[in-house]
Every structure is written in C-alpha cells, then in structure tokens.
mmCIF file of C-alpha atoms in Angstrom:
data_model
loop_
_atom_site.group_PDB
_atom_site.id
_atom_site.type_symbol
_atom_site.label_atom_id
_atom_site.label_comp_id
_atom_site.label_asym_id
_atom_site.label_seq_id
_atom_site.Cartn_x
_atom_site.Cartn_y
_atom_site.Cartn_z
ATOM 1 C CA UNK A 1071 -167.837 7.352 127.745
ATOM 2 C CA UNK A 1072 -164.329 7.243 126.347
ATOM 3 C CA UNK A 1073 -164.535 4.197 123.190
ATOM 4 C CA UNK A 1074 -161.392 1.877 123.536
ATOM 5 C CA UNK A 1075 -159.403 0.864 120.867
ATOM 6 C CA UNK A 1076 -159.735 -2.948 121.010
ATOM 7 C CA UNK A 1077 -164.116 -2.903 121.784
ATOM 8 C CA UNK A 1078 -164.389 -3.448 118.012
ATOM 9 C CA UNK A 1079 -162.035 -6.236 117.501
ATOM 10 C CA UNK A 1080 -163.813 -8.046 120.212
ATOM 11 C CA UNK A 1081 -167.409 -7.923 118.263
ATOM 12 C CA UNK A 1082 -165.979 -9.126 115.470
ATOM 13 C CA UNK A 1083 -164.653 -12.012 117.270
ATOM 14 C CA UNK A 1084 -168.031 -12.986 118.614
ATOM 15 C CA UNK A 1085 -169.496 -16.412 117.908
ATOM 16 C CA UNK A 1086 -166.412 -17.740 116.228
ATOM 17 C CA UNK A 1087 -166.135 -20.901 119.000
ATOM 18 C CA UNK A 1088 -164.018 -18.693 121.005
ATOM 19 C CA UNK A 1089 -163.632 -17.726 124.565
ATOM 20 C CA UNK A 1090 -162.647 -13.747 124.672
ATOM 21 C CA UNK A 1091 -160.266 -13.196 127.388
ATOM 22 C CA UNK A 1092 -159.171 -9.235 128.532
ATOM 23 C CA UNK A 1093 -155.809 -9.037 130.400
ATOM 24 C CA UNK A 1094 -155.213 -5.647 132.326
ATOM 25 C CA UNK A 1095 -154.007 -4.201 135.431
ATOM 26 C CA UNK A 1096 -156.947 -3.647 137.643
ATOM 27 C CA UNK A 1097 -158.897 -0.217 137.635
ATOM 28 C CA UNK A 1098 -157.785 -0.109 133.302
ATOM 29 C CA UNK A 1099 -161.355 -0.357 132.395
ATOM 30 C CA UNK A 1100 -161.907 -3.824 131.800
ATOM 31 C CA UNK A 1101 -165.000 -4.659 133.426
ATOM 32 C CA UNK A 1102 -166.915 -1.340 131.633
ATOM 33 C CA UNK A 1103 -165.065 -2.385 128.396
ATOM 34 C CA UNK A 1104 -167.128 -5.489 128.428
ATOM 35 C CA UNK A 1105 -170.291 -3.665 130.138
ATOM 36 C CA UNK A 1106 -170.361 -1.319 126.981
ATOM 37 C CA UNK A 1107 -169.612 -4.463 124.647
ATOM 38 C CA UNK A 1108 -173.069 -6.274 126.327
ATOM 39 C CA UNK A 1109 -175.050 -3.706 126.629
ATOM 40 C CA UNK A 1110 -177.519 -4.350 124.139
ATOM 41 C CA UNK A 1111 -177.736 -8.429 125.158
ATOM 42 C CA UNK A 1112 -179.937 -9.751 127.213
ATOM 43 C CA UNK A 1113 -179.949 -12.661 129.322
ATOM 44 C CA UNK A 1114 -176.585 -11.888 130.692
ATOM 45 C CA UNK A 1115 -174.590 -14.508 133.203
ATOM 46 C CA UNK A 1116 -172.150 -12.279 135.815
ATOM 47 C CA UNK A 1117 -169.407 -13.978 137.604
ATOM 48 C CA UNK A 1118 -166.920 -11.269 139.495
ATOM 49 C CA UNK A 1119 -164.378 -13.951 140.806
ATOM 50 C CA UNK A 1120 -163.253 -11.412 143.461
ATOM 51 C CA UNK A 1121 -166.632 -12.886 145.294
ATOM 52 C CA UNK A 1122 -165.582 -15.909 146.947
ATOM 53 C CA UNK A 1123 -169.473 -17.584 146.094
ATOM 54 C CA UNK A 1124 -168.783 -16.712 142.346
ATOM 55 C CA UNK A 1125 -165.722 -18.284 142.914
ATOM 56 C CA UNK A 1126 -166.796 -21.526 144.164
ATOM 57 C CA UNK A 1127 -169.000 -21.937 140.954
ATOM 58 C CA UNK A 1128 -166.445 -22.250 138.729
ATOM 59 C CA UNK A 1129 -163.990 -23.944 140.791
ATOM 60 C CA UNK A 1130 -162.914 -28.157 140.117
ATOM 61 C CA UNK A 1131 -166.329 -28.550 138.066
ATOM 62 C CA UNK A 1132 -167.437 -31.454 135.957
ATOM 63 C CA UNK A 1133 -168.353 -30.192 132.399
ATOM 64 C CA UNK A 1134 -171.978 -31.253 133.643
ATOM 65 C CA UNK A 1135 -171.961 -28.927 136.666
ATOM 66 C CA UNK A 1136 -170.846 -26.210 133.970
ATOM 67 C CA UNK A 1137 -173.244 -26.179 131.482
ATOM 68 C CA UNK A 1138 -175.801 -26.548 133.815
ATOM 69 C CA UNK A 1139 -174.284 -23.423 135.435
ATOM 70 C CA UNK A 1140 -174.331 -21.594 131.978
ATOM 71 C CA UNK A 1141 -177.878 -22.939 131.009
ATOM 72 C CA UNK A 1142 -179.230 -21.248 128.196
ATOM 73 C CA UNK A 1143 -177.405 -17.630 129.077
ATOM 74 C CA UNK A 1144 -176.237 -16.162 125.606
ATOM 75 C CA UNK A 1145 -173.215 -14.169 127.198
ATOM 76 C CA UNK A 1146 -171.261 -15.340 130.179
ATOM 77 C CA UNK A 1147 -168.624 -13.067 131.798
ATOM 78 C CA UNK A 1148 -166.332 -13.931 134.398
ATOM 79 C CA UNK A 1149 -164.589 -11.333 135.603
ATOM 80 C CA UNK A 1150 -161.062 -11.341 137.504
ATOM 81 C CA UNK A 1151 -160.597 -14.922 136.607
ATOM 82 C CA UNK A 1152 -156.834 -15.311 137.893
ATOM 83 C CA UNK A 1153 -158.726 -15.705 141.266
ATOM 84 C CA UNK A 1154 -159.906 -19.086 140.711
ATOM 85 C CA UNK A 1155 -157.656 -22.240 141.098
ATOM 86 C CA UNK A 1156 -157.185 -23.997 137.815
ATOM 87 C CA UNK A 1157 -159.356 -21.338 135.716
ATOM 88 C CA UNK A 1158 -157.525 -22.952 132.850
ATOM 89 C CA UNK A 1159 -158.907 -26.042 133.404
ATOM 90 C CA UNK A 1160 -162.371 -25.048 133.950
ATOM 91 C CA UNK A 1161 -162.265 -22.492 130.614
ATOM 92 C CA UNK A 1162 -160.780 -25.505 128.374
ATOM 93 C CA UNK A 1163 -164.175 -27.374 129.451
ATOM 94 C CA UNK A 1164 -166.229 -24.811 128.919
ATOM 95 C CA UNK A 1165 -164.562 -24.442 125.585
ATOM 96 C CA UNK A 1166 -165.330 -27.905 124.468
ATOM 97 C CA UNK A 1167 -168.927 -28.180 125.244
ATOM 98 C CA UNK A 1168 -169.295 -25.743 122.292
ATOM 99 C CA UNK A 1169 -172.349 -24.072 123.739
ATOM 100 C CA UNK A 1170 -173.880 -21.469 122.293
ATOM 101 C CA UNK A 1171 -172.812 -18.965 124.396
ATOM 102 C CA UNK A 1172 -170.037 -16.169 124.395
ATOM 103 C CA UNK A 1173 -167.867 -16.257 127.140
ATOM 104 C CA UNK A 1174 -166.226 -13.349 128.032
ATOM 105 C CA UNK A 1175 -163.520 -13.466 130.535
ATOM 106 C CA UNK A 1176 -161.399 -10.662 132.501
ATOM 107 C CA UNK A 1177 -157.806 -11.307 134.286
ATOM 108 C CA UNK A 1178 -155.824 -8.196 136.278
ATOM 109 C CA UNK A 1179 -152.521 -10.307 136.067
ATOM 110 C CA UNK A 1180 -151.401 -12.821 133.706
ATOM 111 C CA UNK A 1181 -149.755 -14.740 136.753
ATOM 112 C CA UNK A 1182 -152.059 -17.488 137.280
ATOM 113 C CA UNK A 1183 -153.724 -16.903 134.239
ATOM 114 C CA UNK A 1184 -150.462 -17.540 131.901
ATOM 115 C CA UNK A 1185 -149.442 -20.634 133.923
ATOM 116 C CA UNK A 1186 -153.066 -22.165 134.068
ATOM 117 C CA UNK A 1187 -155.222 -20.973 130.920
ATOM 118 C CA UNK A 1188 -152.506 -20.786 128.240
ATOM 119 C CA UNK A 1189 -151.343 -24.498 128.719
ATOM 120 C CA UNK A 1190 -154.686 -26.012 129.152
ATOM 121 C CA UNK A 1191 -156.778 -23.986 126.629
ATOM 122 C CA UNK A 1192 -154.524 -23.491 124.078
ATOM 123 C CA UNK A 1193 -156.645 -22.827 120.393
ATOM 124 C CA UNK A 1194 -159.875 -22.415 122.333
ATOM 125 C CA UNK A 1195 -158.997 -18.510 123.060
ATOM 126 C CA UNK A 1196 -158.640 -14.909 121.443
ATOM 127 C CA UNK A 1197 -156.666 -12.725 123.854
ATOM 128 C CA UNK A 1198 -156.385 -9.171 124.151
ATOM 129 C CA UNK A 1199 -154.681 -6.645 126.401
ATOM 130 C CA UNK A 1200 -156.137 -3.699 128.228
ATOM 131 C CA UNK A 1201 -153.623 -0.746 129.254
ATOM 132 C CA UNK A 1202 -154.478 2.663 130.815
ATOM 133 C CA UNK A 1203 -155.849 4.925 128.321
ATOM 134 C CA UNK A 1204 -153.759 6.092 125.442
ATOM 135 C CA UNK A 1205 -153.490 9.311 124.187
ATOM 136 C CA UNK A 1206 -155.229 8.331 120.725
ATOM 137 C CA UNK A 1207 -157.719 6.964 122.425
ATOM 138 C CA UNK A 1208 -158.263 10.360 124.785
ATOM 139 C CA UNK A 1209 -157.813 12.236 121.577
ATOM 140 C CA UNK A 1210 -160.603 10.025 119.425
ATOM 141 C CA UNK A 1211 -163.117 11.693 122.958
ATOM 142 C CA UNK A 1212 -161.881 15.224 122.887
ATOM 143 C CA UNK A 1213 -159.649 16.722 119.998
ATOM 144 C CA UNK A 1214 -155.211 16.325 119.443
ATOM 145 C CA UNK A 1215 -155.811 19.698 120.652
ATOM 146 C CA UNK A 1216 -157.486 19.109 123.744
ATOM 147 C CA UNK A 1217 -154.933 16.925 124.754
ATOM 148 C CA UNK A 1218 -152.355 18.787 123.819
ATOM 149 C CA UNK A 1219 -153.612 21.134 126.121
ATOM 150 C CA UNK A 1220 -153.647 18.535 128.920
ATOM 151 C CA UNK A 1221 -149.846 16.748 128.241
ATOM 152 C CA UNK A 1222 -148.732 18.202 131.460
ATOM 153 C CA UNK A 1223 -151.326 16.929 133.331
ATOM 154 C CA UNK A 1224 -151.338 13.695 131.492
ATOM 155 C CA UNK A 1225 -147.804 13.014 132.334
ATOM 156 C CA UNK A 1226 -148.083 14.188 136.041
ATOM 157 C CA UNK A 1227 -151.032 12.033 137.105
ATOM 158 C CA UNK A 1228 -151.018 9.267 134.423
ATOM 159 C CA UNK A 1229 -154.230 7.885 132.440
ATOM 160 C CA UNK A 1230 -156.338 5.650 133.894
ATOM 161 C CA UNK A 1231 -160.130 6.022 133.512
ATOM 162 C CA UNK A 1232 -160.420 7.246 137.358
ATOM 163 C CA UNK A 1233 -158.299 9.835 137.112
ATOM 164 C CA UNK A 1234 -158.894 11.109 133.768
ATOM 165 C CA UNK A 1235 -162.932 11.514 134.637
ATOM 166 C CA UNK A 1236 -162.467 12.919 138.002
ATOM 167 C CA UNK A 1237 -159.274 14.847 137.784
ATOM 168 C CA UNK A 1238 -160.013 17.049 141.232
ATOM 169 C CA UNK A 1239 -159.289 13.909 142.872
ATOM 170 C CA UNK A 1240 -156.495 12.248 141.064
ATOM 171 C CA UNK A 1241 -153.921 12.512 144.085
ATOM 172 C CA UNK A 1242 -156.081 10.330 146.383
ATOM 173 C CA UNK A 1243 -157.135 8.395 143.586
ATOM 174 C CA UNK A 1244 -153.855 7.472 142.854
ATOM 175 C CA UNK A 1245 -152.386 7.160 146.112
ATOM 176 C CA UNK A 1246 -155.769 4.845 146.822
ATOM 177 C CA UNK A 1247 -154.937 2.588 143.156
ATOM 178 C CA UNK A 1248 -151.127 2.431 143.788
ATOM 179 C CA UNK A 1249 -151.636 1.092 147.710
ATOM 180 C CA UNK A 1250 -155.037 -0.940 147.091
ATOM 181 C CA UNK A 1251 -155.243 -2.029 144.139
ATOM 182 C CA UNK A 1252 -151.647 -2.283 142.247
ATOM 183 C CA UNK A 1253 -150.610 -5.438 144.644
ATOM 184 C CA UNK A 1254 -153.328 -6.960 145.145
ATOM 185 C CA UNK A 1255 -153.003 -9.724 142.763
ATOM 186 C CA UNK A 1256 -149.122 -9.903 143.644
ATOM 187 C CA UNK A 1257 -149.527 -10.277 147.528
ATOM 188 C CA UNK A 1258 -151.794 -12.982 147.404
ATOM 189 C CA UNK A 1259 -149.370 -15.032 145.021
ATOM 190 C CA UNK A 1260 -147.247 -17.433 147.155
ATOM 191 C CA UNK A 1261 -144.229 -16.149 145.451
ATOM 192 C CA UNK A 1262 -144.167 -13.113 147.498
ATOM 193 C CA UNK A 1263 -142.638 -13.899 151.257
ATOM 194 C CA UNK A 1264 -142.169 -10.456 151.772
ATOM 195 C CA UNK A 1265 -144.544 -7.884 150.952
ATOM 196 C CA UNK A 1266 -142.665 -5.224 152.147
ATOM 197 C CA UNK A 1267 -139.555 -5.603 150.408
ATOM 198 C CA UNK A 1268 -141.719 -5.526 147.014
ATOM 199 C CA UNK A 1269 -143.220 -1.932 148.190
ATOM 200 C CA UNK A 1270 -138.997 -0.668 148.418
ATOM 201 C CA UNK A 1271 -138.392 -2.486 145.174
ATOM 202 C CA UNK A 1272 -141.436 -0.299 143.381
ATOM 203 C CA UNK A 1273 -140.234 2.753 144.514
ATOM 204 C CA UNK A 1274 -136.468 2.389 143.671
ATOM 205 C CA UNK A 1275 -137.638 1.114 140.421
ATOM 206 C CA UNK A 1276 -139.827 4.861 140.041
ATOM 207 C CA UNK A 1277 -137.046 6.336 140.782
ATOM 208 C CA UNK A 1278 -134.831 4.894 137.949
ATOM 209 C CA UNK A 1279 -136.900 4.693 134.895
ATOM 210 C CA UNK A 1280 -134.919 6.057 132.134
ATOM 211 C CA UNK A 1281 -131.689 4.747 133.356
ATOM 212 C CA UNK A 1282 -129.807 0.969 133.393
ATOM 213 C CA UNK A 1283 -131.432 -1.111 135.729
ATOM 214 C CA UNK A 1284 -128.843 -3.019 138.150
ATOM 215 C CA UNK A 1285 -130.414 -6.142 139.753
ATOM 216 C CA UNK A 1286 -126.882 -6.284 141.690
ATOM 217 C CA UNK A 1287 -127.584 -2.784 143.135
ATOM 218 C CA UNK A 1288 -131.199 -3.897 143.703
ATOM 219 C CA UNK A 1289 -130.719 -6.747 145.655
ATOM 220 C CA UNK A 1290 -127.827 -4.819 147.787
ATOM 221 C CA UNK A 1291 -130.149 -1.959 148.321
ATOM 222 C CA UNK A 1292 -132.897 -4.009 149.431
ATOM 223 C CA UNK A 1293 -130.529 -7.053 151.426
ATOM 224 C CA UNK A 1294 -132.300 -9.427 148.925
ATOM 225 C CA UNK A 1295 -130.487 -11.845 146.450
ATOM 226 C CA UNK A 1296 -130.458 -11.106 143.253
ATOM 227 C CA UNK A 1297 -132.816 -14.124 141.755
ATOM 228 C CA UNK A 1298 -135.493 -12.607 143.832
ATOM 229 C CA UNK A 1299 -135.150 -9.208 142.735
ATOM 230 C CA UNK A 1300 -135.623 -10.787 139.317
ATOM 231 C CA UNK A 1301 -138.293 -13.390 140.123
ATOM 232 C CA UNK A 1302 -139.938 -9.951 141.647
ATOM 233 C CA UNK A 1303 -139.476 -7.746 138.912
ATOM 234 C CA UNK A 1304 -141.022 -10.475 136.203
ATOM 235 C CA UNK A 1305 -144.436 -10.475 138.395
ATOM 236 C CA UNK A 1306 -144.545 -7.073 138.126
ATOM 237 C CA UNK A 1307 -144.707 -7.587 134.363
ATOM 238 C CA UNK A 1308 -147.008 -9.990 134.863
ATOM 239 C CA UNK A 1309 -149.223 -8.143 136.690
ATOM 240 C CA UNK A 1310 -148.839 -4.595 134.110
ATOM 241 C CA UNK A 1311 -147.876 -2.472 136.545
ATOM 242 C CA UNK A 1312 -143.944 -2.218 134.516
ATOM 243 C CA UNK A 1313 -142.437 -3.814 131.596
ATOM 244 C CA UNK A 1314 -139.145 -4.235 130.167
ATOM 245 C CA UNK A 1315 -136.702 -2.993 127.625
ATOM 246 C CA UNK A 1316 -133.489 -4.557 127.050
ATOM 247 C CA UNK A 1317 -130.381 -3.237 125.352
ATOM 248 C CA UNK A 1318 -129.857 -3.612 121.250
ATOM 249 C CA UNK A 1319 -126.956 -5.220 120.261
ATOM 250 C CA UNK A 1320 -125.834 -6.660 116.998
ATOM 251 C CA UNK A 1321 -122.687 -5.616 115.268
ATOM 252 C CA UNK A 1322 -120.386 -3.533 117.716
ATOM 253 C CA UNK A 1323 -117.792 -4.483 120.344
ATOM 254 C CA UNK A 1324 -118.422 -2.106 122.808
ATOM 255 C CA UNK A 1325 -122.266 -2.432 123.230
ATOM 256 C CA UNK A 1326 -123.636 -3.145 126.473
ATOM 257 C CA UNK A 1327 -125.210 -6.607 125.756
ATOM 258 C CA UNK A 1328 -127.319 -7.700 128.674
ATOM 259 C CA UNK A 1329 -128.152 -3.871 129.922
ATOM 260 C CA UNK A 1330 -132.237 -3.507 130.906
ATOM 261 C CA UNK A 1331 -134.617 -0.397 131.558
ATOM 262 C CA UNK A 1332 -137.211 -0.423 133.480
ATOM 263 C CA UNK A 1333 -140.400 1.427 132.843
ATOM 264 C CA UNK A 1334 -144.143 1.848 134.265
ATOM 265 C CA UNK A 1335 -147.388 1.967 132.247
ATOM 266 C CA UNK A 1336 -148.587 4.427 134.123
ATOM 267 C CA UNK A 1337 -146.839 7.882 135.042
ATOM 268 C CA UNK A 1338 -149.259 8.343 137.800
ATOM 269 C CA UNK A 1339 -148.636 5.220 139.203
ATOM 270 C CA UNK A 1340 -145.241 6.222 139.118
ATOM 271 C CA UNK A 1341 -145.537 9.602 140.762
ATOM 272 C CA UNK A 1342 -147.441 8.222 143.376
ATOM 273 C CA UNK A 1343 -145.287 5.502 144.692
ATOM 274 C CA UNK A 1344 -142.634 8.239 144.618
ATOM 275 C CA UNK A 1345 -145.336 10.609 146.293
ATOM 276 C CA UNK A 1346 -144.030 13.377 144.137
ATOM 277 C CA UNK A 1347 -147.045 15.487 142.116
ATOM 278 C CA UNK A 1348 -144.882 18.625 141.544
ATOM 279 C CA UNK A 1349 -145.504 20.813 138.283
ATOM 280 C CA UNK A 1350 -142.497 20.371 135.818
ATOM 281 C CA UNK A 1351 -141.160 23.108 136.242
ATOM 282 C CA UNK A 1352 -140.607 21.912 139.632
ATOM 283 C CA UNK A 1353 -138.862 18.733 138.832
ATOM 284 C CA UNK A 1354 -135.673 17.081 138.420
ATOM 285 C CA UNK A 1355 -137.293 14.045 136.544
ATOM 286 C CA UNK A 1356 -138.965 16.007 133.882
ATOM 287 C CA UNK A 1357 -136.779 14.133 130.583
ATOM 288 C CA UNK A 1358 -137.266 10.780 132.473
ATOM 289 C CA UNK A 1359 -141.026 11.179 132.802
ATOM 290 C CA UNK A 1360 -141.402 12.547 129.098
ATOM 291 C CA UNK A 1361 -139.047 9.273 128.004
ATOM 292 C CA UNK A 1362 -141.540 6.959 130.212
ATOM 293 C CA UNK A 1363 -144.596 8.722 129.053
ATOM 294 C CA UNK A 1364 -144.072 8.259 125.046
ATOM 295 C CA UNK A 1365 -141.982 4.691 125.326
ATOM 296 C CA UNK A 1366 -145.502 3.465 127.428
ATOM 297 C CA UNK A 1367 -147.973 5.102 125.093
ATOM 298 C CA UNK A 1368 -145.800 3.517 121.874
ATOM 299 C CA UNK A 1369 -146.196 -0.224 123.485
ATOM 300 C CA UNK A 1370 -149.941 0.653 124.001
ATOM 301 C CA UNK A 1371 -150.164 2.115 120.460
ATOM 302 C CA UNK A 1372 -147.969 -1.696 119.182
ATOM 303 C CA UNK A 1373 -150.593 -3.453 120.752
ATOM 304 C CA UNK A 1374 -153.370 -2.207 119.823
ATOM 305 C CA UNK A 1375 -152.425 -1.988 115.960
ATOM 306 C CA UNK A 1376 -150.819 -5.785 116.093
ATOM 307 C CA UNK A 1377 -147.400 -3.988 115.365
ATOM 308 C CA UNK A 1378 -144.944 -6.583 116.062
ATOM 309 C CA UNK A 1379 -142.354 -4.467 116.246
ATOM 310 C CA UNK A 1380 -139.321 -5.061 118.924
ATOM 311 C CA UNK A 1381 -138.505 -2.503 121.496
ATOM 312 C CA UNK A 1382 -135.136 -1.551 122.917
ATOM 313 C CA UNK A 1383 -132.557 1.161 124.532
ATOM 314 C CA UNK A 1384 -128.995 1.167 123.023
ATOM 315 C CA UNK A 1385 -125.467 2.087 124.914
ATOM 316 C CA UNK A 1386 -122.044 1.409 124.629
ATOM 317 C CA UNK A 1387 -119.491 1.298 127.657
ATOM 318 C CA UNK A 1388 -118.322 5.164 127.135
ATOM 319 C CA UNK A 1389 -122.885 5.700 127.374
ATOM 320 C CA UNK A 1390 -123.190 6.608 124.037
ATOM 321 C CA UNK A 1391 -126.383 6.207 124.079
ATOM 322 C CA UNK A 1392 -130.433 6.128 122.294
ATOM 323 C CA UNK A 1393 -133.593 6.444 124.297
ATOM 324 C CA UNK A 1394 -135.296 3.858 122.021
ATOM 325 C CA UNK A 1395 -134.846 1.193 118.909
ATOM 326 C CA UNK A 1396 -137.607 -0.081 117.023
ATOM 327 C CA UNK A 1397 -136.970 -3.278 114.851
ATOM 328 C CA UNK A 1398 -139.335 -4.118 112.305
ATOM 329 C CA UNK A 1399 -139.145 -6.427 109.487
ATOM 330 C CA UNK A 1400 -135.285 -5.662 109.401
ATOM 331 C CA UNK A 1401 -135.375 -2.104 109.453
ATOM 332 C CA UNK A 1402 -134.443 0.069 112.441
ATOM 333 C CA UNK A 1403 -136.254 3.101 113.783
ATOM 334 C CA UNK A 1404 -134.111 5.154 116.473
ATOM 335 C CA UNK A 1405 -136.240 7.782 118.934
ATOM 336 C CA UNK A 1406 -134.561 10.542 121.364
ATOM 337 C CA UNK A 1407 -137.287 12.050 123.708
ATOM 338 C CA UNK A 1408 -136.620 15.451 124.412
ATOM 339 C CA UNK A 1409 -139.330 17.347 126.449
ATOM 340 C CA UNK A 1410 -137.385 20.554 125.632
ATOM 341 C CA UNK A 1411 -137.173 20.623 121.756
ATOM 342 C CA UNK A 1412 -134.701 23.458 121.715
ATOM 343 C CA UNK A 1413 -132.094 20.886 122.998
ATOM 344 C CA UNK A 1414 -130.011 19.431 119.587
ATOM 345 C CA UNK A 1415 -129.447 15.864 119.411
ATOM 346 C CA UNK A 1416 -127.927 13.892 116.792
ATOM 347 C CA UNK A 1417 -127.425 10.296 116.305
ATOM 348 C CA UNK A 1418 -124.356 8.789 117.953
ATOM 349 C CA UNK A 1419 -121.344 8.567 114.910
ATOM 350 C CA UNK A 1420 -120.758 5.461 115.942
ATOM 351 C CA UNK A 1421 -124.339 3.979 116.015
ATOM 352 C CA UNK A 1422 -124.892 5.928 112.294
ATOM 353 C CA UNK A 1423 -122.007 4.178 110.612
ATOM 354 C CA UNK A 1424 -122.844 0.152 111.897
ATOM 355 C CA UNK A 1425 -126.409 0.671 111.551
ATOM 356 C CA UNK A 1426 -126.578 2.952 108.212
ATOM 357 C CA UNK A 1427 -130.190 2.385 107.333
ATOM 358 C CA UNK A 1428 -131.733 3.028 110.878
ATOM 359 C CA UNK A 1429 -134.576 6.247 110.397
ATOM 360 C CA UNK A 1430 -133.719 8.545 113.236
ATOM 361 C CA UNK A 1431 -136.392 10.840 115.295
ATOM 362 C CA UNK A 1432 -136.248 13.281 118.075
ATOM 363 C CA UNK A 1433 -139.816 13.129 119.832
ATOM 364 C CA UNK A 1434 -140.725 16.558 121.483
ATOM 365 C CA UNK A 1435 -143.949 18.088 122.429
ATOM 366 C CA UNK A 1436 -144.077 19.753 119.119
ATOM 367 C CA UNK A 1437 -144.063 16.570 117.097
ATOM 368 C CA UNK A 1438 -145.546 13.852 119.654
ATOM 369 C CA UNK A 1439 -148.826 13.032 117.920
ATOM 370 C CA UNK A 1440 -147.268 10.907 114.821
ATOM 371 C CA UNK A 1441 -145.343 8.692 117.406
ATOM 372 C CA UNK A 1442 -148.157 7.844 119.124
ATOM 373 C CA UNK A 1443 -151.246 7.491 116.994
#
C-alpha cells in the first residue's frame, strides 16, 4: 500500500463541519485513498454515483429525504459525484443539516463539479486534489534509490497506481485507462458534439508537449474553429488529463506574450495515445518527455505542499527560450530540463540582465530529487 501525500491532511480535517471533497482523474487512487482513510470506522454509508440507483438517492432531494438517507451513519462517501445533476445543491443541504456525520465525497472531473458545488456550497467544503503518484510519494514506499533505478520506466509508462503495482501489464493497462476511462467524464458532457475530433485533438496535443501550442494550427488540423479547440482543451483541464502553462512576460519587448504549452499529468497517458512505448534510446521525444515528466511531478509536488507558486515557459520572437519560471513571493526561479546532463546550458543574456535576481537550475537525472521532493 503506497501512503499518499494528502491522507493526513484529510484526518485532520475531520469533524470540523466540513464536507471533504477529492478531485482526480479517474483510476488516481481516489476511491482506496478514502478506503484506507475509513478503514478503522464502522458504520460506513457507500454511494458510487457511477450506479444509476446510488444516483437516484441523492438526486433533487428535500433535506428530509437526506438525512433520513444518512440516518445515524458516522461516515458517508459518495463517490464520483460529478455524475449526479445538481450535486452542488444536494451537498450544500447536506452541509446545513450539520449532522454528525463526515461526508466524504470523490469527483473524476471538476466539470460539473466546479459549475454546481463551488457556487452553491461555497464555505461548507475543504477540497483537495488527487494526481497520479509522485515520485516522493513512490520514494516515501521504496527508497530515492529505488526509483532512481526505475526513472526510465517511470517516464515511459507514467505513474498511476495500476501500472506502478502491476508493471507486466502496463501497455494494456494503459491503452485500457487512456480509451476507457480518460473520456469518460468528457463524452458524456453535452459540450462535446464530436467525440472523435477530441480523440485527434489528444493525440496532436501528445505529440507537442514541450513546444508552443497553436490553437490556429489546431483548429486547421482538425477542420474545427478555433473557440472549440479552446472550449476543448479547457475540459481537458477540467477533467486532469492536461494542464496549462502560459508564457512569462513582464519587462521585455520582444517576449512572446500570449504563447501556451501544453502538458499531460501522466507520461503514460501520453505514450499511449501516441501508441509509442519505445526505450529512450529509441526515441526522438526523449528531452520532451523528461521536460513533461519533472514540470508534472513539480505541479503535483505545489499542490501537495500548498506552494502557491506560479508556473510558466519563457520565449522571445528569435526562441530564446526557458523550459520553466517559477514566481514566488516576487522572486523568480528559472529550470532547463536536460535528460542528458553533459549538454551545457546557460541562461539566455538577455533574460539574465531584465530579470537579475531570477535563481537559475538545470534539472538532469543527476540532480532530479531536490526539484521534486
């Protein structure tokens, strides 16, 4: 059993009036997160919202039909709540009956769950996000050591739970979670007309991480326009399969200014929509995937540690250019990811003398560990 980062933040919030809510892509671990959590409790109340019945029971109740629905349970966990209409609703009533009860509540997208729990049950929540497994938290199971053994591996076939306990399986497993399960939120959102075009926008995403991002060269690839390649690519966020970095820009003329990279939480998920498992030394995309790999496990590591810091790429119009800025509290961290640490890189002359106090980095295999724990 591999102990996440956020399971002891969640005791602690127990019994403070709150309703506990876990956001994650599905298959991240969220239901056993929870299952570990409870163990100990007894008289347990179960609601998977992916069963239509379950469903119905929390669906346009009175507060009266809730309670009595909760009785005298001590825990109450409802589990892919983004499935019922007007969750929000019914968790702001549960909320204010101020039972004495923990609720406990799971959601695989924040689609639904942004536009109908956030509004409604504002104050009456403590949210947390649920990612693939870090490397820290891999690490914390096995040894830095261990895991260093395993980086290859790790950035080939990605880190969720599946795949990291039953590695002589991971292509199927993979193939099985990006087909099955990565969509399956999204396609049942009335937003998406056509399914198929968001499979073509995946891939071509896969195969750009580490560069700009084009929504003009999206939407001609794919004969879309280009509000729906956006309206796409921002339910993707919503539902953790990517997220977003967009281009720093403060003090020079000859920054890009509205420039965005693309990248996935998951290099497995990535190499399987791509359908490319090759060893490295095999690959073209080796820099891109080490890039993706330690930019995803440093928003994971931000989370987790309530590090507000802000994330972003930086490039000027003759690409000059830096993997990764960090803000944070006014000062500026810059990051180059070189797989191959033999390769010299400096900071850009011009980047060095407008932004004199930024702390620069190269992040190799040799030095990876104090990036990402």
């Amino acid at each position: 059993m591999i102990s996440r980062f956020i399971e002891n933040n969640i005791k602690e919030d127990f019994n403070k009036g709150k309703i506990i809510i876990v956001l994650g892509a599905r298959q991240v671990g969220k239901t056993t997160l929870f299952d570990t959590i409870i163990n100990n409790y007894d008289n347990v109340l179960k609601l998977n919202c992916d069963d239509y019945d379950d469903r119905l029971d929390l669906e346009n109740k009175t507060s009266t039909e809730l309670k009595n629905l909760i009785g005298n349970h001590k825990i109450v966990v409802i589990d892919e709540a983004q499935r019922v209409s007007n969750i929000g609703l019914t968790l702001k009533i549960i909320a204010d009956l101020k039972l004495d009860t923990q609720v406990l509540v799971t959601g695989s997208s924040s689609l639904e769950l942004s536009s109908k729990i956030n509004e409604p049950a504002t104050g009456r929540m403590f949210e947390y996000k649920l990612f693939p497994l870090s490397l820290s938290e891999l690490a914390n199971n096995t040894s830095q050591r261990e895991e260093t053994r395993l980086l290859e591996q790790r950035m080939i076939y990605g880190l969720y739970p599946e795949i990291v306990t039953s590695p002589s399986d991971n292509k199927r497993l993979l193939s099985s979670l990006a087909n099955n399960y990565l969509y399956k939120d999204l396609l049942s959102y009335q937003g998406i007309k056509k399914p198929e075009i968001l499979h073509k926008l995946v891939r071509a995403l896969a195969l750009q991480i580490g560069s700009e991002v084009s929504y003009n060269e999206l939407s001609n690839l794919l004969g879309i326009d280009k509000e729906t390649v956006e309206s796409y690519i921002n339910l993707l966020e919503k539902c953790f399969v990517v997220f977003k970095l967009t281009s720093y820009s403060r003090n020079m003329r000859n920054e890009i200014k509205k420039g965005k990279k693309i990248y996935f939480y998951d290099n497995g998920i990535r190499n399987a929509l791509i359908s490319n498992f090759a060893p490295l030394e095999m690959r073209q995309d080796t820099g891109a995937l080490w890039e993706n790999f330690m930019i995803s496990e440093r928003m994971k590591r931000n989370t987790y540690l309530n590090d507000y810091s802000q994330l972003f790429f930086w490039r000027t119009q003759q690409q000059q250019e830096i993997d990764l800025i960090e803000e944070k509290d006014g000062q500026l961290f810059a990051y180059e990811f070189k797989w191959n640490s033999k390769k010299k890189y400096k900071l850009p002359s011009s980047f060095e003398s407008n932004y004199s106090n930024t702390e620069f980095n190269v992040i190799s295999r040799e030095n990876f560990w104090e990036f990402v724990l």
